[in-house]
Every structure is written in C-alpha cells, then in structure tokens.
Short mmCIF file of C-alpha atoms and ligand atoms in Angstrom, two decimals:
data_model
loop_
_atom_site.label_atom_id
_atom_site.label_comp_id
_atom_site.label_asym_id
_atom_site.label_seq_id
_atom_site.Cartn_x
_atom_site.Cartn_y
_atom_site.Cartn_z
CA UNK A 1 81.02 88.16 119.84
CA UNK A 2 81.35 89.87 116.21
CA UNK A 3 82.31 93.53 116.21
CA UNK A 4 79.59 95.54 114.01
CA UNK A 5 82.44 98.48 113.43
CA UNK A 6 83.61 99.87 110.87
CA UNK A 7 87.32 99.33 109.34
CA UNK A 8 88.26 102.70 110.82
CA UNK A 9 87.15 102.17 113.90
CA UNK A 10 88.33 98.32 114.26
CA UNK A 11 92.30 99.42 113.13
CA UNK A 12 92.08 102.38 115.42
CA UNK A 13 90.73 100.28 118.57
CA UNK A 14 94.15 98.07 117.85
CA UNK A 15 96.25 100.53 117.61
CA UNK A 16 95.42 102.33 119.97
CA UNK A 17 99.08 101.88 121.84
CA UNK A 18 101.89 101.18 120.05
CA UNK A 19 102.68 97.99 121.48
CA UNK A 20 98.70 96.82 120.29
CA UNK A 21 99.44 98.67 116.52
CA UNK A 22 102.92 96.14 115.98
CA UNK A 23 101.18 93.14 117.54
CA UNK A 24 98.00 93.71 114.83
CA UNK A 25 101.03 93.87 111.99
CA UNK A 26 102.69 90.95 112.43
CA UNK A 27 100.98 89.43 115.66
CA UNK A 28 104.56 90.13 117.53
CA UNK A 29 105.18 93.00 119.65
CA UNK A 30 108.53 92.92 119.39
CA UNK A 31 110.71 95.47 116.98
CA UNK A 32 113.49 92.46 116.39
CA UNK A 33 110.82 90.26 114.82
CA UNK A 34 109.38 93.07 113.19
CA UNK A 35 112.75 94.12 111.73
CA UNK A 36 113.55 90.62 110.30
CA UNK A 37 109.48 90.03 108.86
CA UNK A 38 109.90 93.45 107.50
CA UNK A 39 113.30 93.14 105.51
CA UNK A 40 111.72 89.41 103.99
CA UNK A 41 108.41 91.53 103.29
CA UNK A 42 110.26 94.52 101.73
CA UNK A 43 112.48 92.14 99.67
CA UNK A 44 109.10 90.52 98.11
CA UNK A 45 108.16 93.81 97.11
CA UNK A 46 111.36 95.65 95.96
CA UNK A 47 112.16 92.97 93.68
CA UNK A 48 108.56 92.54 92.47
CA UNK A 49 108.37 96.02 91.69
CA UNK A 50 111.36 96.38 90.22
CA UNK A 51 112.43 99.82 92.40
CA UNK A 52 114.59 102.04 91.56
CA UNK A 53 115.80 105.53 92.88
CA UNK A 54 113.54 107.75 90.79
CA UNK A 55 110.13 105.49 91.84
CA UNK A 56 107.15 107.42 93.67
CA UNK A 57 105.94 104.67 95.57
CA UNK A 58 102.71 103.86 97.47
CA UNK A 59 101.88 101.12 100.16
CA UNK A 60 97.90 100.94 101.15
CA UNK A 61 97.60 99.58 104.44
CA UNK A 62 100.76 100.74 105.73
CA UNK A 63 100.24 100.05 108.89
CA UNK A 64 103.38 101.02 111.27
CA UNK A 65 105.64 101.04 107.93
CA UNK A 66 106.96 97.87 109.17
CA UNK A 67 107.92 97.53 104.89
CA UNK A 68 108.10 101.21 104.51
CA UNK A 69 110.93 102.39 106.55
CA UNK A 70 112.52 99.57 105.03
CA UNK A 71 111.81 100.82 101.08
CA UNK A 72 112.61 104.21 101.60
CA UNK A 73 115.93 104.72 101.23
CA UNK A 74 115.74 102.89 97.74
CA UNK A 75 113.13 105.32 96.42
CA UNK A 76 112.45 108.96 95.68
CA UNK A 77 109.47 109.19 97.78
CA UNK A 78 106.94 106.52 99.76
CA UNK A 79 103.18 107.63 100.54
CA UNK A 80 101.86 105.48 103.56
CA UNK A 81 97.83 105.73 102.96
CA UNK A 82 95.89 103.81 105.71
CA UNK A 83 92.54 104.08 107.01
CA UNK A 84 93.49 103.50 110.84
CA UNK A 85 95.23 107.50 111.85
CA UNK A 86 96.81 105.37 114.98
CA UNK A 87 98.39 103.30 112.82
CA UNK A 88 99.91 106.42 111.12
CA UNK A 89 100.68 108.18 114.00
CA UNK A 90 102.87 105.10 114.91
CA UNK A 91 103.95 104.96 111.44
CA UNK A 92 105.43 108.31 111.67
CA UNK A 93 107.26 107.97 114.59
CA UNK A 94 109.08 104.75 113.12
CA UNK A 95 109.66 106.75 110.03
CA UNK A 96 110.80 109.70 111.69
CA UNK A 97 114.42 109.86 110.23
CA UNK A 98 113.70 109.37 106.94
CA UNK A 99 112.66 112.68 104.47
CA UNK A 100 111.10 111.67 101.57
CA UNK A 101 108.21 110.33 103.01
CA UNK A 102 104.63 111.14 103.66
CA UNK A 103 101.35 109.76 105.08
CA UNK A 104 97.83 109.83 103.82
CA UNK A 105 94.59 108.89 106.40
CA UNK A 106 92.11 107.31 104.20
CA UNK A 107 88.29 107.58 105.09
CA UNK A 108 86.67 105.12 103.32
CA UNK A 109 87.29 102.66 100.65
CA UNK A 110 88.78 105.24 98.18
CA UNK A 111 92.53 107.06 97.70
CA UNK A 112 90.48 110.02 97.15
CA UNK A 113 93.04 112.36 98.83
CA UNK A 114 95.69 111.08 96.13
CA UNK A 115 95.77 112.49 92.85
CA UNK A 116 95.46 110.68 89.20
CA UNK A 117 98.44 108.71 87.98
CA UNK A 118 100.56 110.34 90.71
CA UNK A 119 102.74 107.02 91.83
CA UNK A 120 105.38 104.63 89.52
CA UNK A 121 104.29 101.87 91.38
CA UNK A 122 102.36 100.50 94.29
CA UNK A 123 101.57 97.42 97.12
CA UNK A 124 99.84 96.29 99.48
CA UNK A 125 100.92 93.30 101.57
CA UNK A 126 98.45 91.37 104.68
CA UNK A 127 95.58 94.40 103.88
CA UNK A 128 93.02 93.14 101.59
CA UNK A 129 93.19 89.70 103.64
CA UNK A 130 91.25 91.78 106.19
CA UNK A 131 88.33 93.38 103.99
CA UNK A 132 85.74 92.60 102.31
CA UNK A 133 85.58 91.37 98.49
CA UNK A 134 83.81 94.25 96.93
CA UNK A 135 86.54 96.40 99.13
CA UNK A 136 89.20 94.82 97.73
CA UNK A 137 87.91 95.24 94.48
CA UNK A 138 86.69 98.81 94.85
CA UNK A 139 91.10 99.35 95.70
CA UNK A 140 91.75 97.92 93.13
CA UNK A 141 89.80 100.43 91.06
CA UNK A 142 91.40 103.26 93.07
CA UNK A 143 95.29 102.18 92.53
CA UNK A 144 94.53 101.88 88.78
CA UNK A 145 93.23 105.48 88.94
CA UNK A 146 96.61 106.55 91.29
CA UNK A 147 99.52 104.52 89.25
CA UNK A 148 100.53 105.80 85.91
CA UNK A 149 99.73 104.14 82.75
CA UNK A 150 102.54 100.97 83.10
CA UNK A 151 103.16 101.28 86.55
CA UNK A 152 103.35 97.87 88.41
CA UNK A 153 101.76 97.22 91.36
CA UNK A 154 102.25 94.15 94.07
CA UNK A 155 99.81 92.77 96.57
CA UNK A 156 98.66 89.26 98.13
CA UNK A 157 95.53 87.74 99.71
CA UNK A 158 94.97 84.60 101.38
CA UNK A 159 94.79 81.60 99.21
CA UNK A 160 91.79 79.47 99.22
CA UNK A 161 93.27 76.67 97.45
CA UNK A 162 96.52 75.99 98.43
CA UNK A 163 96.82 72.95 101.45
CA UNK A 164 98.23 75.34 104.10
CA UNK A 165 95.74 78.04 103.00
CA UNK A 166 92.28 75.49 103.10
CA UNK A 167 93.67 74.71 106.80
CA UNK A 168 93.80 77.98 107.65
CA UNK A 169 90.63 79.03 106.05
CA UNK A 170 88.81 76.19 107.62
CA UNK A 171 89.69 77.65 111.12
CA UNK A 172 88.25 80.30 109.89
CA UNK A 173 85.06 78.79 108.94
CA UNK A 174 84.56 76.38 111.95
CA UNK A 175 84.41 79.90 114.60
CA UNK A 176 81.17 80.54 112.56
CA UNK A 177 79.71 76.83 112.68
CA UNK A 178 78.04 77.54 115.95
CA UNK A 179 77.65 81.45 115.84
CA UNK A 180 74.53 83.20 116.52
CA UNK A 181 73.71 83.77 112.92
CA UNK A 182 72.09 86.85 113.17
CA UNK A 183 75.19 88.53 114.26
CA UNK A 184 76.96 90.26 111.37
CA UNK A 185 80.96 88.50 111.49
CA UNK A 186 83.64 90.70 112.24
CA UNK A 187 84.41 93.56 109.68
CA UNK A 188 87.73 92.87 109.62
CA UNK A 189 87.91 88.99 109.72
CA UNK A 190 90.25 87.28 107.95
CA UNK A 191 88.95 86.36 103.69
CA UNK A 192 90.34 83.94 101.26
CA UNK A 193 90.51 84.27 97.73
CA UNK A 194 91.46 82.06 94.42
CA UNK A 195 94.39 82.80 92.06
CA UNK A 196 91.02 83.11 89.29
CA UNK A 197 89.32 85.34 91.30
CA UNK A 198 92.04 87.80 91.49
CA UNK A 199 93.29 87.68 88.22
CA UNK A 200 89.56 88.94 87.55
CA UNK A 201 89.62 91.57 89.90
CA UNK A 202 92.67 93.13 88.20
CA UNK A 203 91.45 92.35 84.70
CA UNK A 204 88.20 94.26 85.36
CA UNK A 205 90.07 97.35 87.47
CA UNK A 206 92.03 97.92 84.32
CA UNK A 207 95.27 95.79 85.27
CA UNK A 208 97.42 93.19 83.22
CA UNK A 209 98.54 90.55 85.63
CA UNK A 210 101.97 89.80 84.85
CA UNK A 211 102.99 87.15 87.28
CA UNK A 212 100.70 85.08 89.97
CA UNK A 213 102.20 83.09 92.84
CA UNK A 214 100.36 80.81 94.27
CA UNK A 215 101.93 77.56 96.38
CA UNK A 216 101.88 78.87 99.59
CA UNK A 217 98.90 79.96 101.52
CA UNK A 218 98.67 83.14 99.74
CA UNK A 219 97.97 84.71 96.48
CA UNK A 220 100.37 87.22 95.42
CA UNK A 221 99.92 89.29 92.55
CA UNK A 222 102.42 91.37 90.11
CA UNK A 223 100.14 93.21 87.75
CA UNK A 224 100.68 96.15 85.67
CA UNK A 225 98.06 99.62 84.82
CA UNK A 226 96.94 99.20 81.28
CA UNK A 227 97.47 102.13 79.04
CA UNK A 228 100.89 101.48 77.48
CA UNK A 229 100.50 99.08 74.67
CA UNK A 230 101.86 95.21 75.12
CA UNK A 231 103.79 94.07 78.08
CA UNK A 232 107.65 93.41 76.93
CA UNK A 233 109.17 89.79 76.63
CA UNK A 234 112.14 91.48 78.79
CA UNK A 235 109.85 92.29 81.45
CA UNK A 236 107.85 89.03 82.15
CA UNK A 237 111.30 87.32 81.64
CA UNK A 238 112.42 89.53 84.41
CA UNK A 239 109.69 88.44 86.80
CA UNK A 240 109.73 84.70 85.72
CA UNK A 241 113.45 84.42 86.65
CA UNK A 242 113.05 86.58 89.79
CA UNK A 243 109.68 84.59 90.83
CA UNK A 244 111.61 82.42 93.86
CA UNK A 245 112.83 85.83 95.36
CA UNK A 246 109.27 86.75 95.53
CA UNK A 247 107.12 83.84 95.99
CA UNK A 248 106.78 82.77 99.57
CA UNK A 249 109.11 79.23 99.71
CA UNK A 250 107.99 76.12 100.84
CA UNK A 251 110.46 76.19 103.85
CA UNK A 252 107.36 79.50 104.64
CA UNK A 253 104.98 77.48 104.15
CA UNK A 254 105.80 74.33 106.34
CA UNK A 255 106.93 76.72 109.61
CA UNK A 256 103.77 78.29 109.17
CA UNK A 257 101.52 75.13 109.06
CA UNK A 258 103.52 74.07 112.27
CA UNK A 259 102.57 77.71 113.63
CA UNK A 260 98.85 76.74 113.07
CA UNK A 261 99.24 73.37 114.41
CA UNK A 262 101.16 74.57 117.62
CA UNK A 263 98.87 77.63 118.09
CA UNK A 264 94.91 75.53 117.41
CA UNK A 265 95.78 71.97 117.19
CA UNK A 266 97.39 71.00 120.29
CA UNK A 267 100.68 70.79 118.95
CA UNK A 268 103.50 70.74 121.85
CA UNK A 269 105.34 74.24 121.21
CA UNK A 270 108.36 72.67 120.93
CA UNK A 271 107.87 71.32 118.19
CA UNK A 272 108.05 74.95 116.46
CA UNK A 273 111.43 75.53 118.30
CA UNK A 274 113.17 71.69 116.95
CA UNK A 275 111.65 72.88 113.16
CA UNK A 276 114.20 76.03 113.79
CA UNK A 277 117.19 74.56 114.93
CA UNK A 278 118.87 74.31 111.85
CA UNK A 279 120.09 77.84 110.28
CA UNK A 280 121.11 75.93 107.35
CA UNK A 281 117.74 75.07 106.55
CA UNK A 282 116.95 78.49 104.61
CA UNK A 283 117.04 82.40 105.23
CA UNK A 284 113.75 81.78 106.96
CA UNK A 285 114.81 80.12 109.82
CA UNK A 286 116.23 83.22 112.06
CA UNK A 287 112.99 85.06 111.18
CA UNK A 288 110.59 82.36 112.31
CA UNK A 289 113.14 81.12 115.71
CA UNK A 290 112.93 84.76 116.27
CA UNK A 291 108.75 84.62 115.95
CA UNK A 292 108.07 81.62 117.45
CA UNK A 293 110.36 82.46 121.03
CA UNK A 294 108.33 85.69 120.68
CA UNK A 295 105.10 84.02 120.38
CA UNK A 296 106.18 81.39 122.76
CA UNK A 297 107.01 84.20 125.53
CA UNK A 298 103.50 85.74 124.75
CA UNK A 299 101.84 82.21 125.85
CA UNK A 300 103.83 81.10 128.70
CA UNK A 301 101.00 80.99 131.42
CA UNK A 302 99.58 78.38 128.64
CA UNK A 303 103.18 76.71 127.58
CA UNK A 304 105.06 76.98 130.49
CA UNK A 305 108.88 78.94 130.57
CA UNK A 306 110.47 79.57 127.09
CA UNK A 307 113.10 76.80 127.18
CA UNK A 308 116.53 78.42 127.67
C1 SAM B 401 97.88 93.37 109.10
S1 SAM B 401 98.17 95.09 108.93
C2 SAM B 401 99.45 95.11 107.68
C3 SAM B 401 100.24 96.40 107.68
C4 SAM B 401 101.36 96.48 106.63
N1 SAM B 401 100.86 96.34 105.29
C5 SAM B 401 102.43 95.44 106.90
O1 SAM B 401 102.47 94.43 106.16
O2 SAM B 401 103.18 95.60 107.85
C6 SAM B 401 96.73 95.67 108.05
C7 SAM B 401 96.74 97.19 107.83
O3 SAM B 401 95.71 97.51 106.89
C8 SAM B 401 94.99 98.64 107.34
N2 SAM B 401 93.63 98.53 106.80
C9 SAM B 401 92.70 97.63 107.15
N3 SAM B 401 91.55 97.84 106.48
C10 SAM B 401 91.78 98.90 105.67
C11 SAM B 401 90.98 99.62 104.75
N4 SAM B 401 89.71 99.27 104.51
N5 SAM B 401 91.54 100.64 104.09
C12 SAM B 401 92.85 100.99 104.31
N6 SAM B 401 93.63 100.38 105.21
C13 SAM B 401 93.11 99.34 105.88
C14 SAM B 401 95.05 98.52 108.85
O4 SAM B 401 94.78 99.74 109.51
C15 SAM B 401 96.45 97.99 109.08
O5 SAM B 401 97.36 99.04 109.21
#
C-alpha cells in the first residue's frame, strides 16, 4: 500500500532506530558491511572530487555518514545536510570523534540554511535515486547556488539504460502493473534516469558536466559550477585517466545482477556465495561476500542456515 508522506516523514519513520537508519543506507545492518561499502563509496568520491586538505566539503543525503566519517580526515571541514533529523542524530553519533564536522537538517527541497558559494566541492551518492525528478532538479539548483564558482560536484542516479539498470527498473515498474491506480506511489520509491537527462539537468542548474559514467546500473556524474571561464585540458585529462577508480566496474555490476536474481527471481542463494569465492576476482569481492552472508543471515527463515 503506497505511503502518501512526505520525504521527511518517510526517512524519519526508517530511521527511527539505529539499526532501521543503517539498514535504509545500504540495506545491511551491519557496521562491517557498512565499513567496507563506505570506504568503496568514499573512494568514488574522493578521487572524483579531487580532495584535498583545504576542501569545505558537502554531502546531501548524508544519511548515517556511512561516506562521511570516512572523508573527513582528508578535508578541512564536511557539512552532512539531510532532510531525515534521525538520520542525523545517528550521523552524529558515528561521527562523534571527528572535529571538523557539522550537520545541517534540511526542511524541504532547498539548502536554504547554507549560505552562497560556501563549499569547494560537493556529492551526493544513492539520494536523488529516491526523489522525485523536479526534486532532483530543484538540488541541483541549490548546490550550484552553495559551491563556489569552479567547484566540482559528484553524484549518481539509477540508470535507465544500462542492462542491469532496465532489470532493475522493470521490478520497479511491474509492483505498479496491478496497483490500485488511484493511490499516489510511494514518495520515496526508487526513479531511473538517462545519462541525457542528467547532463540536462546540470546544464540548465548552471553546471558543466565534465565526466559521465554510465555502464553499470547507474549514472554518475562529475560536473563543475560555471563561473570560471573554460574547463582546463589538465583537468578533464585528470578525470579521463582516473575514470576506472570511479566508475562502478563490471565485476559491480555482475554481483549485483546476481543480487537481483537471488533476491526476486528465484535464484538459489548460493549462487551469490560461489560468485564470491574467489578474492582474486577484484577488490569487490570481500565487500559483496561480506553483503551477501549479511543479507543471507537476514533471510534465513526463507533460505535456510547461512552455510558455514
Ligand atoms: C539511501 S540513503 C543514502 C545515504 C548516504 N548518501 C550514503 O550513501 O550512505 C538516502 C538518504 O537521503 C536522504 N534523503 C532522502 N530524500 C531526501 C530529500 N528530499 N532531501 C534530503 N535528503 C533526503 C535520506 O534521509 C537518507 O539519509
């Protein structure tokens, strides 16, 4: 039955204990997957964004600064800005230790409590999946107002028109094929978007896209504010050359379509746990033997005992 709540209230219902705020991150409850999703996440971003020490840094959508606690200590200062405060208030307890960062609750689709051009750079990873398009857009809008002129700023959506991503978005489709269709769909349900359509979006919201990623089943976007004059040679060469440490591989991809196959096509489970086997096989493999025994344990009434 769709939800007709708002984002607020939606992220705050799931986060409402800590152990419901980590599962709605990364859909594992457990701070050892979380850890090892989080370093491959923050890895994406640090080298798409180029960080350095002296970078003010902002992540929308923070959620429990799964990337965040992670980024940190390579920055002068991270803002977490989300619109769910029970995602911040576990947020802030995970970021406890660290002093140079600070947390902004969001009330609508706006960074309204931030001021003009007061961040180097900015991302945004698994948030605008969850919204609606003119949302996304109307962000967009907002992080070209809150990143100086030349700052760069990293996201990704779900991609509409890579194989993985049409699988995925066609489970997404079939829930509705028998809905009651004068139900509104959930808020926060999950949206697919082409590599075209974003490019647009950042055109219009006063963005240069630098670098667009899209073989895997999302979009992910390196873009940078307008306002500087033309984009160097040195820095697209910079991204072009460091494009496989931020694209999602194809050794992603493929554990992930076996995670949708497993999880809504009847796949046995063990199937995930023989595609993990080999270490060898890329730096993905601990990450995703570490997700799927999670996931696996999560499901046992359905799967039977976690094999040993
Ligand atoms: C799937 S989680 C991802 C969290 C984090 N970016 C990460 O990768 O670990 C989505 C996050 O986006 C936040 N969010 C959802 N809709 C939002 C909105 N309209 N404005 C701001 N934050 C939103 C949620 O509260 C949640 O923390």
């Amino acid at each position: 039955m769709p939800t007709q709540k708002n984002y607020k209230a939606f992220w705050d219902d799931k986060a409402s204990t800590t152990k419901g705020a980590l599962l709605a991150v990364d859909g594992s409850a457990n701070e050892h997957v979380l850890q090892l999703t989080g370093a491959y996440s923050a890895r994406q971003v640090a080298t798409a964004l180029a960080l350095s020490k002296t970078d003010r840094v902002l992540e929308l959508g923070c959620g429990v600064g799964r990337i965040g606690h992670l980024l940190a200590p390579q920055i002068a200062h991270w803002e977490g800005a989300d619109i769910s405060a029970n995602m911040l208030k576990v947020a802030r307890e995970r970021l406890s230790s660290h002093a140079n960062v600070g947390f902004t609750e969001l009330v609508r689709t706006s960074l309204t409590p931030l001021a003009d051009a007061s961040f180097d750079k900015a991302y945004c990873v698994a948030v605008f999946i969850h919204m609606d398009k003119e949302d996304f857009y109307l962000y967009l809008e907002e992080l070209a107002r809150v990143v100086k002129p030349g700052g760069l700023i990293y996201f990704d959506t779900w991609n509409l028109v890579s194989h993985v991503g049409w699988r995925r978005y066609a489970l997404e489709a079939a829930q509705y094929r028998n809905a009651d269709f004068s139900a509104r769909k959930d808020i926060a349900r999950n949206q697919f978007s082409t590599p075209d359509e974003v490019r647009a979006f950042l055109e219009h919201a006063g963005f240069e896209p630098l670098l667009m990623l899209s073989d895997s089943p999302w979009v992910q976007a390196v873009a940078k504010r307008k306002g500087t004059g033309d984009t160097s040679r040195v820095e697209l060469d910079r991204l072009n050359a460091q494009a496989t440490q931020i694209a999602y591989t194809p050794l992603w991809t493929e554990l992930f379509d076996t995670l949708i196959k497993v999880t809504t096509e009847g796949l046995p489970p063990q199937a995930m746990l023989d595609q993990v086997s080999d270490a060898s096989r890329g730096e993905e493999i601990p990450m995703f033997r570490a997700w799927f025994l999670e996931l696996w344990r999560s499901n046992e009434q359905q799967w039977g005992p976690v094999p040993a």
